Amino acid sequence: PPAESLEPRTSPDSRSGQSAEESSESEADAKEDAQSDRESLAGLASFDGSAAAAFCELECFTSEGVGFTPLEEFLADPLVLCESEVLLPGGSCFEPADVFQLLYGRSSKFVARYQELRKSTDVQWVSPTISPTAPWCATASLRSTVPVPVLGRKPYREYIRIALCAEPSCCSSAADPRSDAPAAPALIVQQVGIVETGSFGSFRSESLFMFMQPDWCSGPLVLKAVAMKPNGRFASRAADGHHKALADFLTAWKLESETWPSARMMQKVSNSDSGHVSGPPVSASCA
């Protein structure tokens, strides 16, 4: 898909002055977006295997020759940003599979919120495209201008690959060798970021976000985030940058999640209007 210029988001407070007609139109638009999201993102299949195996079916290099670090190597000695950050409490009925839609759906403002917090400008976002050969994987990319300490604003590009899989390490029973419980579902998002500084060369960073439900649908939706451990003279500053990026991610998540209950209700109304009541896109075990 073509790159999308991200417009500055409208603050929720600015909607308080809307007329009843404008409010009704906004609700209708959101309802249409929710329906569009379900249709456009319904094709992300679930891979019955680990993330490493899932990504094996996907090209390891982008069209521009930028490679992703193999997960086995990535996870051997990473910089751990958070181990088990609770994103949504148990009983919320959102699964890792739903995170794909919640973050990247057409009605989602998450990417715009996050880039705003990162103080990015000139953002060109290419939303996820599901792989035709590995339908459990998707790829996306982004270009922007970002602030760099001392050097000022510099061009930045980011490449993302996503997999919906059954990751053994994401199951709460994984540590118990006696357990024969199936691996828990997880959405894995791996991203490579490159800052072009001109005479100082380019700086590469890489992070991995694992959205999981270790206790399946009865438990909370949690996040484990790691980054490639930085080295060299600027390692400490790079580590601080990773932690700041995670803090911005969690803030954007919180802001976006505040819009989801009404969106879920709109999905139920939409399904009811069409004579098919199925609720939000969750499995029967979560209903």
Tab-separated table of C-alpha atoms in Angstrom:
chain	number	residue	atom	x	y	z
A	1	PRO	CA	0.000	0.000	0.000
A	2	PRO	CA	1.093	3.613	-0.495
A	3	ALA	CA	2.610	5.591	2.360
A	4	GLU	CA	0.076	7.435	4.474
A	5	SER	CA	0.772	10.894	5.874
A	6	LEU	CA	-0.297	10.839	9.515
A	7	GLU	CA	-2.386	13.862	10.445
A	8	PRO	CA	-2.154	15.316	13.953
A	9	ARG	CA	-4.798	13.602	16.042
A	10	THR	CA	-7.798	15.436	17.437
A	11	SER	CA	-7.845	15.663	21.207
A	12	PRO	CA	-10.864	13.994	22.837
A	13	ASP	CA	-11.536	17.286	24.629
A	14	SER	CA	-12.056	19.066	21.331
A	15	ARG	CA	-15.115	16.890	20.608
A	16	SER	CA	-17.051	18.326	23.546
A	17	GLY	CA	-18.158	21.282	21.442
A	18	GLN	CA	-19.672	19.134	18.697
A	19	SER	CA	-23.321	19.489	17.818
A	20	ALA	CA	-25.635	16.486	18.046
A	21	GLU	CA	-25.488	16.149	14.261
A	22	GLU	CA	-21.668	16.233	14.228
A	23	SER	CA	-21.531	13.742	17.103
A	24	SER	CA	-23.870	11.416	15.225
A	25	GLU	CA	-21.707	11.682	12.108
A	26	SER	CA	-18.586	10.926	14.156
A	27	GLU	CA	-20.221	7.844	15.642
A	28	ALA	CA	-21.294	6.709	12.173
A	29	ASP	CA	-17.752	7.178	10.858
A	30	ALA	CA	-16.297	5.238	13.789
A	31	LYS	CA	-18.862	2.496	13.249
A	32	GLU	CA	-17.887	2.289	9.561
A	33	ASP	CA	-14.176	2.219	10.490
A	34	ALA	CA	-14.744	-0.590	12.987
A	35	GLN	CA	-16.513	-2.634	10.296
A	36	SER	CA	-13.713	-1.864	7.829
A	37	ASP	CA	-11.091	-2.978	10.342
A	38	ARG	CA	-12.774	-6.343	10.802
A	39	GLU	CA	-12.917	-6.862	7.046
A	40	SER	CA	-9.406	-5.650	6.190
A	41	LEU	CA	-7.511	-7.356	9.017
A	42	ALA	CA	-9.470	-10.586	9.319
A	43	GLY	CA	-6.909	-12.369	7.145
A	44	LEU	CA	-4.069	-12.592	9.695
A	45	ALA	CA	-3.922	-16.331	10.287
A	46	SER	CA	-2.487	-18.041	13.362
A	47	PHE	CA	0.703	-20.069	12.947
A	48	ASP	CA	0.840	-23.278	14.979
A	49	GLY	CA	4.457	-22.904	15.999
A	50	SER	CA	6.999	-20.536	17.494
A	51	ALA	CA	7.740	-17.018	16.311
A	52	ALA	CA	11.135	-18.107	14.989
A	53	ALA	CA	9.473	-20.787	12.874
A	54	ALA	CA	6.770	-18.359	11.714
A	55	PHE	CA	9.322	-15.816	10.538
A	56	CYS	CA	11.232	-18.545	8.671
A	57	GLU	CA	8.434	-18.429	6.118
A	58	LEU	CA	8.906	-14.693	5.638
A	59	GLU	CA	11.707	-12.954	3.757
A	60	CYS	CA	14.416	-11.968	6.272
A	61	PHE	CA	15.390	-8.845	4.342
A	62	THR	CA	13.303	-5.838	3.355
A	63	SER	CA	13.103	-4.633	-0.241
A	64	GLU	CA	15.868	-2.176	0.666
A	65	GLY	CA	18.180	-4.911	1.914
A	66	VAL	CA	17.734	-4.225	5.633
A	67	GLY	CA	17.886	-7.479	7.564
A	68	PHE	CA	16.138	-8.572	10.763
A	69	THR	CA	18.181	-10.307	13.449
A	70	PRO	CA	17.116	-13.999	13.795
A	71	LEU	CA	15.095	-14.413	16.994
A	72	GLU	CA	17.375	-17.073	18.437
A	73	GLU	CA	20.272	-14.631	18.236
A	74	PHE	CA	18.137	-11.686	19.346
A	75	LEU	CA	16.889	-13.422	22.501
A	76	ALA	CA	20.251	-14.922	23.497
A	77	ASP	CA	21.329	-11.824	25.454
A	78	PRO	CA	18.905	-8.916	24.970
A	79	LEU	CA	18.359	-5.684	26.841
A	80	VAL	CA	15.133	-6.410	28.751
A	81	LEU	CA	12.852	-3.371	28.770
A	82	CYS	CA	9.902	-5.002	30.533
A	83	GLU	CA	9.233	-8.602	31.459
A	84	SER	CA	5.473	-8.782	31.963
A	85	GLU	CA	3.788	-5.386	31.676
A	86	VAL	CA	0.008	-5.730	32.093
A	87	LEU	CA	-1.694	-3.989	29.180
A	88	LEU	CA	-5.258	-5.145	29.805
A	89	PRO	CA	-6.633	-6.975	32.867
A	90	GLY	CA	-7.993	-10.499	32.859
A	91	GLY	CA	-11.528	-10.670	31.560
A	92	SER	CA	-11.053	-7.857	29.044
A	93	CYS	CA	-11.667	-10.442	26.320
A	94	PHE	CA	-8.969	-9.054	24.043
A	95	GLU	CA	-6.508	-11.629	22.765
A	96	PRO	CA	-3.025	-11.230	21.239
A	97	ALA	CA	-4.681	-11.704	17.842
A	98	ASP	CA	-6.770	-8.581	18.444
A	99	VAL	CA	-3.682	-6.432	19.103
A	100	PHE	CA	-2.957	-6.423	15.364
A	101	GLN	CA	-6.251	-4.668	14.721
A	102	LEU	CA	-6.105	-2.454	17.820
A	103	LEU	CA	-2.701	-1.045	16.884
A	104	TYR	CA	-2.854	-0.977	13.107
A	105	GLY	CA	-6.528	-0.979	12.111
A	106	ARG	CA	-7.842	1.827	9.898
A	107	SER	CA	-9.780	3.389	12.796
A	108	SER	CA	-6.819	3.140	15.183
A	109	LYS	CA	-4.931	6.325	16.030
A	110	PHE	CA	-2.193	4.458	17.868
A	111	VAL	CA	0.598	5.018	15.336
A	112	ALA	CA	-0.205	8.739	15.099
A	113	ARG	CA	-0.331	9.060	18.896
A	114	TYR	CA	2.980	7.253	19.300
A	115	GLN	CA	4.759	9.309	16.638
A	116	GLU	CA	3.435	12.485	18.227
A	117	LEU	CA	4.925	11.447	21.569
A	118	ARG	CA	8.209	10.648	19.821
A	119	LYS	CA	8.195	14.195	18.397
A	120	SER	CA	8.443	12.807	14.872
A	121	THR	CA	7.593	14.987	11.880
A	122	ASP	CA	7.049	14.335	8.160
A	123	VAL	CA	5.708	10.887	9.070
A	124	GLN	CA	4.999	8.585	6.150
A	125	TRP	CA	3.402	5.334	7.360
A	126	VAL	CA	2.926	2.227	5.208
A	127	SER	CA	0.383	0.123	7.077
A	128	PRO	CA	0.798	-3.662	7.469
A	129	THR	CA	0.479	-5.903	4.451
A	130	ILE	CA	-0.276	-9.552	5.098
A	131	SER	CA	2.125	-11.916	3.350
A	132	PRO	CA	0.442	-13.953	0.597
A	133	THR	CA	2.818	-16.871	1.229
A	134	ALA	CA	2.796	-16.679	5.047
A	135	PRO	CA	-0.665	-15.310	6.009
A	136	TRP	CA	0.247	-15.338	9.704
A	137	CYS	CA	2.873	-12.634	9.008
A	138	ALA	CA	2.674	-9.010	7.964
A	139	THR	CA	5.173	-6.248	7.201
A	140	ALA	CA	4.988	-2.469	7.569
A	141	SER	CA	7.343	0.498	7.327
A	142	LEU	CA	7.661	4.115	8.343
A	143	ARG	CA	9.748	7.152	7.413
A	144	SER	CA	9.990	10.339	9.431
A	145	THR	CA	12.276	13.024	10.785
A	146	VAL	CA	13.296	12.602	14.423
A	147	PRO	CA	15.180	14.715	16.982
A	148	VAL	CA	18.726	13.514	17.719
A	149	PRO	CA	20.607	14.964	20.707
A	150	VAL	CA	23.250	17.530	19.649
A	151	LEU	CA	22.780	16.760	15.934
A	152	GLY	CA	19.250	18.115	15.557
A	153	ARG	CA	16.520	16.563	13.408
A	154	LYS	CA	17.563	13.672	11.172
A	155	PRO	CA	15.879	11.262	8.711
A	156	TYR	CA	14.617	8.043	10.238
A	157	ARG	CA	13.285	4.846	8.665
A	158	GLU	CA	11.721	1.847	10.352
A	159	TYR	CA	10.885	-1.635	9.163
A	160	ILE	CA	8.450	-3.912	10.986
A	161	ARG	CA	7.578	-7.574	10.717
A	162	ILE	CA	4.701	-9.135	12.635
A	163	ALA	CA	3.740	-12.732	13.356
A	164	LEU	CA	0.741	-14.301	15.073
A	165	CYS	CA	1.924	-17.601	16.469
A	166	ALA	CA	1.860	-20.069	19.373
A	167	GLU	CA	4.973	-19.162	21.325
A	168	PRO	CA	5.941	-21.772	23.984
A	169	SER	CA	7.873	-19.234	26.062
A	170	CYS	CA	4.717	-17.124	26.384
A	171	CYS	CA	2.766	-19.784	28.297
A	172	SER	CA	2.644	-19.596	32.088
A	173	SER	CA	3.228	-23.355	32.241
A	174	ALA	CA	6.331	-23.192	30.020
A	175	ALA	CA	8.634	-23.303	33.033
A	176	ASP	CA	7.068	-26.537	34.248
A	177	PRO	CA	8.658	-29.499	32.395
A	178	ARG	CA	5.792	-31.738	33.466
A	179	SER	CA	3.214	-29.616	31.713
A	180	ASP	CA	1.875	-30.708	28.334
A	181	ALA	CA	-0.282	-27.584	27.925
A	182	PRO	CA	-0.257	-26.133	24.410
A	183	ALA	CA	1.764	-23.013	23.740
A	184	ALA	CA	-0.056	-19.738	24.345
A	185	PRO	CA	-0.948	-17.476	21.414
A	186	ALA	CA	1.264	-14.419	20.961
A	187	LEU	CA	1.603	-11.501	18.579
A	188	ILE	CA	5.283	-10.777	17.903
A	189	VAL	CA	6.350	-7.379	16.541
A	190	GLN	CA	10.005	-6.972	15.538
A	191	GLN	CA	11.227	-3.608	14.314
A	192	VAL	CA	14.477	-2.220	12.960
A	193	GLY	CA	15.054	1.530	13.121
A	194	ILE	CA	17.798	3.428	11.298
A	195	VAL	CA	18.724	7.064	11.900
A	196	GLU	CA	20.768	8.701	9.131
A	197	THR	CA	23.076	11.314	10.644
A	198	GLY	CA	25.076	12.288	7.575
A	199	SER	CA	28.792	12.607	8.315
A	200	PHE	CA	28.418	10.508	11.481
A	201	GLY	CA	26.937	7.601	9.549
A	202	SER	CA	23.796	5.676	10.422
A	203	PHE	CA	22.667	4.338	13.785
A	204	ARG	CA	20.658	1.111	13.898
A	205	SER	CA	18.403	-0.081	16.718
A	206	GLU	CA	16.207	-3.134	16.977
A	207	SER	CA	13.427	-4.084	19.359
A	208	LEU	CA	11.009	-6.946	19.881
A	209	PHE	CA	7.546	-6.664	21.431
A	210	MET	CA	5.734	-9.843	22.488
A	211	PHE	CA	2.010	-9.451	23.232
A	212	MET	CA	0.827	-12.522	25.067
A	213	GLN	CA	-1.722	-14.126	27.375
A	214	PRO	CA	0.200	-16.654	29.479
A	215	ASP	CA	-2.990	-17.852	31.177
A	216	TRP	CA	-5.013	-17.745	27.976
A	217	CYS	CA	-8.318	-15.864	27.931
A	218	SER	CA	-8.775	-15.909	31.697
A	219	GLY	CA	-5.585	-13.958	32.277
A	220	PRO	CA	-4.381	-10.450	31.494
A	221	LEU	CA	-2.891	-9.369	28.195
A	222	VAL	CA	0.764	-8.649	28.912
A	223	LEU	CA	3.772	-7.298	27.072
A	224	LYS	CA	7.378	-8.434	27.122
A	225	ALA	CA	9.686	-5.971	25.383
A	226	VAL	CA	13.381	-6.401	24.642
A	227	ALA	CA	15.972	-4.666	22.499
A	228	MET	CA	19.288	-5.638	20.983
A	229	LYS	CA	21.805	-4.865	23.698
A	230	PRO	CA	23.682	-1.724	22.625
A	231	ASN	CA	27.441	-1.551	22.851
A	232	GLY	CA	30.157	1.011	22.320
A	233	ARG	CA	30.707	4.438	23.809
A	234	PHE	CA	27.056	5.469	23.458
A	235	ALA	CA	25.574	2.236	24.869
A	236	SER	CA	24.154	3.885	27.993
A	237	ARG	CA	22.486	6.647	26.001
A	238	ALA	CA	21.065	4.103	23.540
A	239	ALA	CA	19.627	2.037	26.412
A	240	ASP	CA	17.998	5.159	27.843
A	241	GLY	CA	16.505	5.804	24.407
A	242	HIS	CA	14.958	2.329	24.316
A	243	HIS	CA	13.382	2.828	27.750
A	244	LYS	CA	11.999	6.224	26.715
A	245	ALA	CA	10.536	4.701	23.535
A	246	LEU	CA	8.823	2.002	25.628
A	247	ALA	CA	7.404	4.640	27.979
A	248	ASP	CA	5.993	6.514	24.970
A	249	PHE	CA	4.572	3.269	23.592
A	250	LEU	CA	2.769	2.523	26.856
A	251	THR	CA	1.402	6.070	27.018
A	252	ALA	CA	0.091	5.820	23.452
A	253	TRP	CA	-1.402	2.405	24.275
A	254	LYS	CA	-3.218	3.835	27.298
A	255	LEU	CA	-4.599	6.776	25.300
A	256	GLU	CA	-5.758	4.511	22.484
A	257	SER	CA	-7.232	1.861	24.809
A	258	GLU	CA	-9.573	4.468	26.259
A	259	THR	CA	-11.403	4.470	22.910
A	260	TRP	CA	-11.882	0.700	22.678
A	261	PRO	CA	-14.952	0.045	24.880
A	262	SER	CA	-17.154	2.312	22.743
A	263	ALA	CA	-15.676	0.798	19.582
A	264	ARG	CA	-16.474	-2.706	20.861
A	265	MET	CA	-20.062	-1.616	21.583
A	266	MET	CA	-20.328	-0.196	18.066
A	267	GLN	CA	-19.202	-3.544	16.657
A	268	LYS	CA	-21.974	-5.297	18.612
A	269	VAL	CA	-24.543	-2.784	17.384
A	270	SER	CA	-23.284	-3.158	13.831
A	271	ASN	CA	-23.573	-6.943	13.995
A	272	SER	CA	-27.014	-6.678	15.608
A	273	ASP	CA	-28.221	-4.312	12.883
A	274	SER	CA	-27.170	-6.817	10.243
A	275	GLY	CA	-29.015	-9.643	11.994
A	276	HIS	CA	-25.825	-11.410	13.063
A	277	VAL	CA	-24.887	-10.972	16.702
A	278	SER	CA	-21.308	-12.156	17.255
A	279	GLY	CA	-19.762	-9.392	19.324
A	280	PRO	CA	-16.171	-8.236	18.988
A	281	PRO	CA	-13.530	-10.312	17.170
A	282	VAL	CA	-12.641	-12.768	19.950
A	283	SER	CA	-12.724	-16.529	20.168
A	284	ALA	CA	-15.651	-18.450	21.638
A	285	SER	CA	-13.522	-19.372	24.650
A	286	CYS	CA	-13.382	-15.705	25.625
A	287	ALA	CA	-17.061	-14.942	25.181
